Amino acid sequence: MAEEYGARGVKFAFIYTREAHPGEKYGHHQSFDQKLRNARDMVDAHNIRRPMLVDDLDGKVHRAYGSLPNMAYIIGGGGKIVYRAAWTDAGNLRLVLDSILESRDRRNNGEPMRPFYVEWEASVALDRVKFVEMLLNDVGPRAVTEYIAAIEATLGAAAARPARKWWEAQQSPEQ
């Protein structure tokens, strides 16, 4: 997406803030050097080709923008936030970027445009089993256990059940 929209003048950056689900492989950051190493590992493991910015050890930038684990922002000219989402979703980002760029093009062609405020509750596909499998492989068992406990504490046992069932199956000896 960064390459596709980069050709249209959009710049992307990834801000590495904290380990949302620390585990054995990647725990809570104890030093800025450790945080830099973890960010470099993430760039390498996921072939991230956009700039990776690393927040300070105390998470100053993360706190300033809301502290959620997977937020997305589009910042317009002059530093104004024109889009903010509590979860990064490529489909939603495409819709918004296309709208922003269409408005820009229309303004550049002399059409009068004015901004207006929108609230929108979007949805994203949810596959908790796939996510905990990724956590196990990328971060470690402790991250899986803590994530499932967090689901249960915030959304209830029914929401956590598929991930817990998968995790229990991974831990049981093969028959």
PDB file of C-alpha atoms in Angstrom:
ATOM      1  CA  MET A   1       0.000   0.000   0.000  1.00  0.00           C
ATOM      2  CA  ALA A   2       2.866   2.375   0.792  1.00  0.00           C
ATOM      3  CA  GLU A   3       4.298   1.883  -2.694  1.00  0.00           C
ATOM      4  CA  GLU A   4       0.910   2.204  -4.400  1.00  0.00           C
ATOM      5  CA  TYR A   5      -0.070   5.426  -2.623  1.00  0.00           C
ATOM      6  CA  GLY A   6       3.494   6.716  -2.554  1.00  0.00           C
ATOM      7  CA  ALA A   7       3.209   7.262  -6.290  1.00  0.00           C
ATOM      8  CA  ARG A   8       0.294   9.597  -5.487  1.00  0.00           C
ATOM      9  CA  GLY A   9       2.261  11.651  -2.961  1.00  0.00           C
ATOM     10  CA  VAL A  10       1.300   9.820   0.257  1.00  0.00           C
ATOM     11  CA  LYS A  11       4.101   9.022   2.694  1.00  0.00           C
ATOM     12  CA  PHE A  12       3.810   6.160   5.174  1.00  0.00           C
ATOM     13  CA  ALA A  13       5.676   5.539   8.417  1.00  0.00           C
ATOM     14  CA  PHE A  14       5.390   2.813  11.013  1.00  0.00           C
ATOM     15  CA  ILE A  15       5.825   3.907  14.626  1.00  0.00           C
ATOM     16  CA  TYR A  16       7.081   1.080  16.814  1.00  0.00           C
ATOM     17  CA  THR A  17       5.723   1.791  20.272  1.00  0.00           C
ATOM     18  CA  ARG A  18       5.699  -1.224  22.573  1.00  0.00           C
ATOM     19  CA  GLU A  19       5.157  -4.946  22.599  1.00  0.00           C
ATOM     20  CA  ALA A  20       1.376  -5.205  22.811  1.00  0.00           C
ATOM     21  CA  HIS A  21       1.645  -8.893  23.756  1.00  0.00           C
ATOM     22  CA  PRO A  22       5.089  -9.458  25.306  1.00  0.00           C
ATOM     23  CA  GLY A  23       6.350 -12.998  25.490  1.00  0.00           C
ATOM     24  CA  GLU A  24       9.488 -15.064  25.763  1.00  0.00           C
ATOM     25  CA  LYS A  25      10.954 -13.964  22.423  1.00  0.00           C
ATOM     26  CA  TYR A  26      10.028 -10.282  22.716  1.00  0.00           C
ATOM     27  CA  GLY A  27       9.358  -9.103  26.254  1.00  0.00           C
ATOM     28  CA  HIS A  28       8.673  -5.695  27.733  1.00  0.00           C
ATOM     29  CA  HIS A  29      11.427  -3.317  26.671  1.00  0.00           C
ATOM     30  CA  GLN A  30      14.067  -2.857  29.338  1.00  0.00           C
ATOM     31  CA  SER A  31      16.310  -0.528  27.312  1.00  0.00           C
ATOM     32  CA  PHE A  32      16.106   1.617  24.212  1.00  0.00           C
ATOM     33  CA  ASP A  33      18.763  -0.569  22.545  1.00  0.00           C
ATOM     34  CA  GLN A  34      16.528  -3.614  23.086  1.00  0.00           C
ATOM     35  CA  LYS A  35      13.590  -1.696  21.616  1.00  0.00           C
ATOM     36  CA  LEU A  36      15.660  -0.792  18.549  1.00  0.00           C
ATOM     37  CA  ARG A  37      16.700  -4.437  18.103  1.00  0.00           C
ATOM     38  CA  ASN A  38      13.064  -5.566  18.349  1.00  0.00           C
ATOM     39  CA  ALA A  39      12.021  -2.948  15.779  1.00  0.00           C
ATOM     40  CA  ARG A  40      14.778  -4.096  13.400  1.00  0.00           C
ATOM     41  CA  ASP A  41      13.684  -7.718  13.865  1.00  0.00           C
ATOM     42  CA  MET A  42      10.110  -6.712  13.001  1.00  0.00           C
ATOM     43  CA  VAL A  43      11.246  -4.910   9.847  1.00  0.00           C
ATOM     44  CA  ASP A  44      13.230  -7.972   8.775  1.00  0.00           C
ATOM     45  CA  ALA A  45      10.619 -10.584   9.738  1.00  0.00           C
ATOM     46  CA  HIS A  46       7.737  -8.818   8.013  1.00  0.00           C
ATOM     47  CA  ASN A  47       9.690  -7.233   5.141  1.00  0.00           C
ATOM     48  CA  ILE A  48       8.518  -3.764   6.136  1.00  0.00           C
ATOM     49  CA  ARG A  49       9.695  -1.310   3.480  1.00  0.00           C
ATOM     50  CA  ARG A  50       8.338   1.942   4.845  1.00  0.00           C
ATOM     51  CA  PRO A  51      10.260   4.012   7.404  1.00  0.00           C
ATOM     52  CA  MET A  52      10.173   2.563  10.926  1.00  0.00           C
ATOM     53  CA  LEU A  53      10.212   5.200  13.656  1.00  0.00           C
ATOM     54  CA  VAL A  54      10.836   4.037  17.223  1.00  0.00           C
ATOM     55  CA  ASP A  55       9.060   5.720  20.121  1.00  0.00           C
ATOM     56  CA  ASP A  56      11.088   6.472  23.239  1.00  0.00           C
ATOM     57  CA  LEU A  57      11.274   3.884  26.017  1.00  0.00           C
ATOM     58  CA  ASP A  58       8.513   5.612  27.996  1.00  0.00           C
ATOM     59  CA  GLY A  59       6.144   5.685  24.994  1.00  0.00           C
ATOM     60  CA  LYS A  60       5.706   9.458  24.750  1.00  0.00           C
ATOM     61  CA  VAL A  61       4.381   9.374  21.170  1.00  0.00           C
ATOM     62  CA  HIS A  62       2.179   6.348  21.862  1.00  0.00           C
ATOM     63  CA  ARG A  63       0.536   8.047  24.843  1.00  0.00           C
ATOM     64  CA  ALA A  64       0.114  11.323  22.938  1.00  0.00           C
ATOM     65  CA  TYR A  65      -1.882   9.531  20.239  1.00  0.00           C
ATOM     66  CA  GLY A  66      -4.104   7.376  22.425  1.00  0.00           C
ATOM     67  CA  SER A  67      -2.101   4.344  23.637  1.00  0.00           C
ATOM     68  CA  LEU A  68      -4.014   1.716  21.653  1.00  0.00           C
ATOM     69  CA  PRO A  69      -1.933  -1.144  20.237  1.00  0.00           C
ATOM     70  CA  ASN A  70      -2.654  -0.942  16.506  1.00  0.00           C
ATOM     71  CA  MET A  71      -3.812   2.577  15.701  1.00  0.00           C
ATOM     72  CA  ALA A  72      -3.722   4.230  12.280  1.00  0.00           C
ATOM     73  CA  TYR A  73      -3.545   7.937  11.526  1.00  0.00           C
ATOM     74  CA  ILE A  74      -3.584   9.989   8.370  1.00  0.00           C
ATOM     75  CA  ILE A  75      -2.000  13.361   8.932  1.00  0.00           C
ATOM     76  CA  GLY A  76      -2.714  16.031   6.352  1.00  0.00           C
ATOM     77  CA  GLY A  77      -0.979  19.219   5.398  1.00  0.00           C
ATOM     78  CA  GLY A  78       0.182  21.319   8.318  1.00  0.00           C
ATOM     79  CA  GLY A  79       0.157  18.300  10.632  1.00  0.00           C
ATOM     80  CA  LYS A  80      -3.636  18.128  11.014  1.00  0.00           C
ATOM     81  CA  ILE A  81      -5.058  14.700  11.830  1.00  0.00           C
ATOM     82  CA  VAL A  82      -7.607  13.941   9.099  1.00  0.00           C
ATOM     83  CA  TYR A  83      -8.223  10.275   9.973  1.00  0.00           C
ATOM     84  CA  ARG A  84      -7.798   8.278  13.166  1.00  0.00           C
ATOM     85  CA  ALA A  85      -8.693   4.640  13.722  1.00  0.00           C
ATOM     86  CA  ALA A  86      -8.371   2.475  16.810  1.00  0.00           C
ATOM     87  CA  TRP A  87      -7.329  -0.420  14.583  1.00  0.00           C
ATOM     88  CA  THR A  88      -5.271  -0.520  11.395  1.00  0.00           C
ATOM     89  CA  ASP A  89      -7.244  -2.049   8.539  1.00  0.00           C
ATOM     90  CA  ALA A  90      -5.991  -1.856   4.960  1.00  0.00           C
ATOM     91  CA  GLY A  91      -9.472  -1.820   3.429  1.00  0.00           C
ATOM     92  CA  ASN A  92     -10.612   1.127   5.530  1.00  0.00           C
ATOM     93  CA  LEU A  93      -7.355   2.977   4.908  1.00  0.00           C
ATOM     94  CA  ARG A  94      -7.808   2.559   1.154  1.00  0.00           C
ATOM     95  CA  LEU A  95     -11.343   3.974   1.290  1.00  0.00           C
ATOM     96  CA  VAL A  96     -10.224   7.000   3.258  1.00  0.00           C
ATOM     97  CA  LEU A  97      -7.063   7.636   1.247  1.00  0.00           C
ATOM     98  CA  ASP A  98      -8.989   7.392  -2.017  1.00  0.00           C
ATOM     99  CA  SER A  99     -11.523   9.906  -0.720  1.00  0.00           C
ATOM    100  CA  ILE A 100      -8.823  12.283   0.512  1.00  0.00           C
ATOM    101  CA  LEU A 101      -6.920  12.072  -2.766  1.00  0.00           C
ATOM    102  CA  GLU A 102     -10.075  12.559  -4.836  1.00  0.00           C
ATOM    103  CA  SER A 103     -10.891  15.697  -2.818  1.00  0.00           C
ATOM    104  CA  ARG A 104      -7.327  16.939  -3.293  1.00  0.00           C
ATOM    105  CA  ASP A 105      -7.536  16.415  -7.049  1.00  0.00           C
ATOM    106  CA  ARG A 106     -10.895  18.177  -7.272  1.00  0.00           C
ATOM    107  CA  ARG A 107      -9.550  21.129  -5.244  1.00  0.00           C
ATOM    108  CA  ASN A 108      -6.485  21.270  -7.480  1.00  0.00           C
ATOM    109  CA  ASN A 109      -8.816  21.430 -10.498  1.00  0.00           C
ATOM    110  CA  GLY A 110     -10.512  24.504  -9.054  1.00  0.00           C
ATOM    111  CA  GLU A 111     -13.598  22.913  -7.535  1.00  0.00           C
ATOM    112  CA  PRO A 112     -14.535  24.495  -4.195  1.00  0.00           C
ATOM    113  CA  MET A 113     -14.352  21.910  -1.398  1.00  0.00           C
ATOM    114  CA  ARG A 114     -14.888  22.135   2.339  1.00  0.00           C
ATOM    115  CA  PRO A 115     -14.116  19.600   5.050  1.00  0.00           C
ATOM    116  CA  PHE A 116     -16.794  18.083   7.234  1.00  0.00           C
ATOM    117  CA  TYR A 117     -16.715  15.836  10.288  1.00  0.00           C
ATOM    118  CA  VAL A 118     -17.610  12.134  10.006  1.00  0.00           C
ATOM    119  CA  GLU A 119     -18.014   9.407  12.602  1.00  0.00           C
ATOM    120  CA  TRP A 120     -17.999   5.870  11.319  1.00  0.00           C
ATOM    121  CA  GLU A 121     -17.929   2.547  13.097  1.00  0.00           C
ATOM    122  CA  ALA A 122     -16.091   0.168  10.800  1.00  0.00           C
ATOM    123  CA  SER A 123     -15.573  -3.558  11.229  1.00  0.00           C
ATOM    124  CA  VAL A 124     -12.615  -5.786  10.521  1.00  0.00           C
ATOM    125  CA  ALA A 125     -12.375  -9.538  10.089  1.00  0.00           C
ATOM    126  CA  LEU A 126     -11.631 -11.255  13.366  1.00  0.00           C
ATOM    127  CA  ASP A 127      -9.715 -14.515  13.514  1.00  0.00           C
ATOM    128  CA  ARG A 128      -8.443 -14.841  17.073  1.00  0.00           C
ATOM    129  CA  VAL A 129      -7.150 -18.372  16.485  1.00  0.00           C
ATOM    130  CA  LYS A 130      -4.955 -17.182  13.613  1.00  0.00           C
ATOM    131  CA  PHE A 131      -3.766 -14.293  15.789  1.00  0.00           C
ATOM    132  CA  VAL A 132      -2.806 -16.475  18.782  1.00  0.00           C
ATOM    133  CA  GLU A 133      -1.020 -18.850  16.418  1.00  0.00           C
ATOM    134  CA  MET A 134       1.019 -15.896  15.152  1.00  0.00           C
ATOM    135  CA  LEU A 135       1.668 -14.791  18.761  1.00  0.00           C
ATOM    136  CA  LEU A 136       2.959 -18.254  19.656  1.00  0.00           C
ATOM    137  CA  ASN A 137       5.308 -18.370  16.670  1.00  0.00           C
ATOM    138  CA  ASP A 138       6.495 -14.760  16.795  1.00  0.00           C
ATOM    139  CA  VAL A 139       6.474 -13.885  20.495  1.00  0.00           C
ATOM    140  CA  GLY A 140       6.047 -16.974  22.674  1.00  0.00           C
ATOM    141  CA  PRO A 141       3.629 -18.933  24.897  1.00  0.00           C
ATOM    142  CA  ARG A 142       3.354 -16.279  27.623  1.00  0.00           C
ATOM    143  CA  ALA A 143       1.972 -13.802  25.081  1.00  0.00           C
ATOM    144  CA  VAL A 144      -0.712 -16.314  24.069  1.00  0.00           C
ATOM    145  CA  THR A 145      -1.734 -16.965  27.671  1.00  0.00           C
ATOM    146  CA  GLU A 146      -1.906 -13.256  28.501  1.00  0.00           C
ATOM    147  CA  TYR A 147      -3.820 -12.401  25.314  1.00  0.00           C
ATOM    148  CA  ILE A 148      -6.468 -15.072  25.952  1.00  0.00           C
ATOM    149  CA  ALA A 149      -6.809 -13.875  29.561  1.00  0.00           C
ATOM    150  CA  ALA A 150      -7.262 -10.299  28.304  1.00  0.00           C
ATOM    151  CA  ILE A 151     -10.008 -11.379  25.894  1.00  0.00           C
ATOM    152  CA  GLU A 152     -11.770 -13.204  28.696  1.00  0.00           C
ATOM    153  CA  ALA A 153     -11.434 -10.275  31.120  1.00  0.00           C
ATOM    154  CA  THR A 154     -12.684  -7.672  28.663  1.00  0.00           C
ATOM    155  CA  LEU A 155     -15.127  -9.550  26.423  1.00  0.00           C
ATOM    156  CA  GLY A 156     -16.064 -12.651  28.414  1.00  0.00           C
ATOM    157  CA  ALA A 157     -15.446 -16.389  28.293  1.00  0.00           C
ATOM    158  CA  ALA A 158     -17.481 -16.945  25.109  1.00  0.00           C
ATOM    159  CA  ALA A 159     -15.282 -14.544  23.129  1.00  0.00           C
ATOM    160  CA  ALA A 160     -12.128 -16.239  24.417  1.00  0.00           C
ATOM    161  CA  ARG A 161     -13.377 -19.820  23.892  1.00  0.00           C
ATOM    162  CA  PRO A 162     -12.086 -20.477  20.328  1.00  0.00           C
ATOM    163  CA  ALA A 163      -8.597 -19.192  21.115  1.00  0.00           C
ATOM    164  CA  ARG A 164      -8.516 -21.023  24.459  1.00  0.00           C
ATOM    165  CA  LYS A 165      -9.647 -24.286  22.813  1.00  0.00           C
ATOM    166  CA  TRP A 166      -6.903 -23.944  20.165  1.00  0.00           C
ATOM    167  CA  TRP A 167      -4.290 -23.174  22.837  1.00  0.00           C
ATOM    168  CA  GLU A 168      -5.311 -26.149  24.978  1.00  0.00           C
ATOM    169  CA  ALA A 169      -5.055 -28.419  21.928  1.00  0.00           C
ATOM    170  CA  GLN A 170      -1.518 -27.131  21.287  1.00  0.00           C
ATOM    171  CA  GLN A 171      -0.497 -27.973  24.835  1.00  0.00           C
ATOM    172  CA  SER A 172      -1.989 -31.463  25.047  1.00  0.00           C
ATOM    173  CA  PRO A 173       0.260 -34.413  24.199  1.00  0.00           C
ATOM    174  CA  GLU A 174      -0.375 -35.899  20.778  1.00  0.00           C
ATOM    175  CA  GLN A 175      -2.580 -38.933  20.808  1.00  0.00           C
TER     176      GLN A 175
END
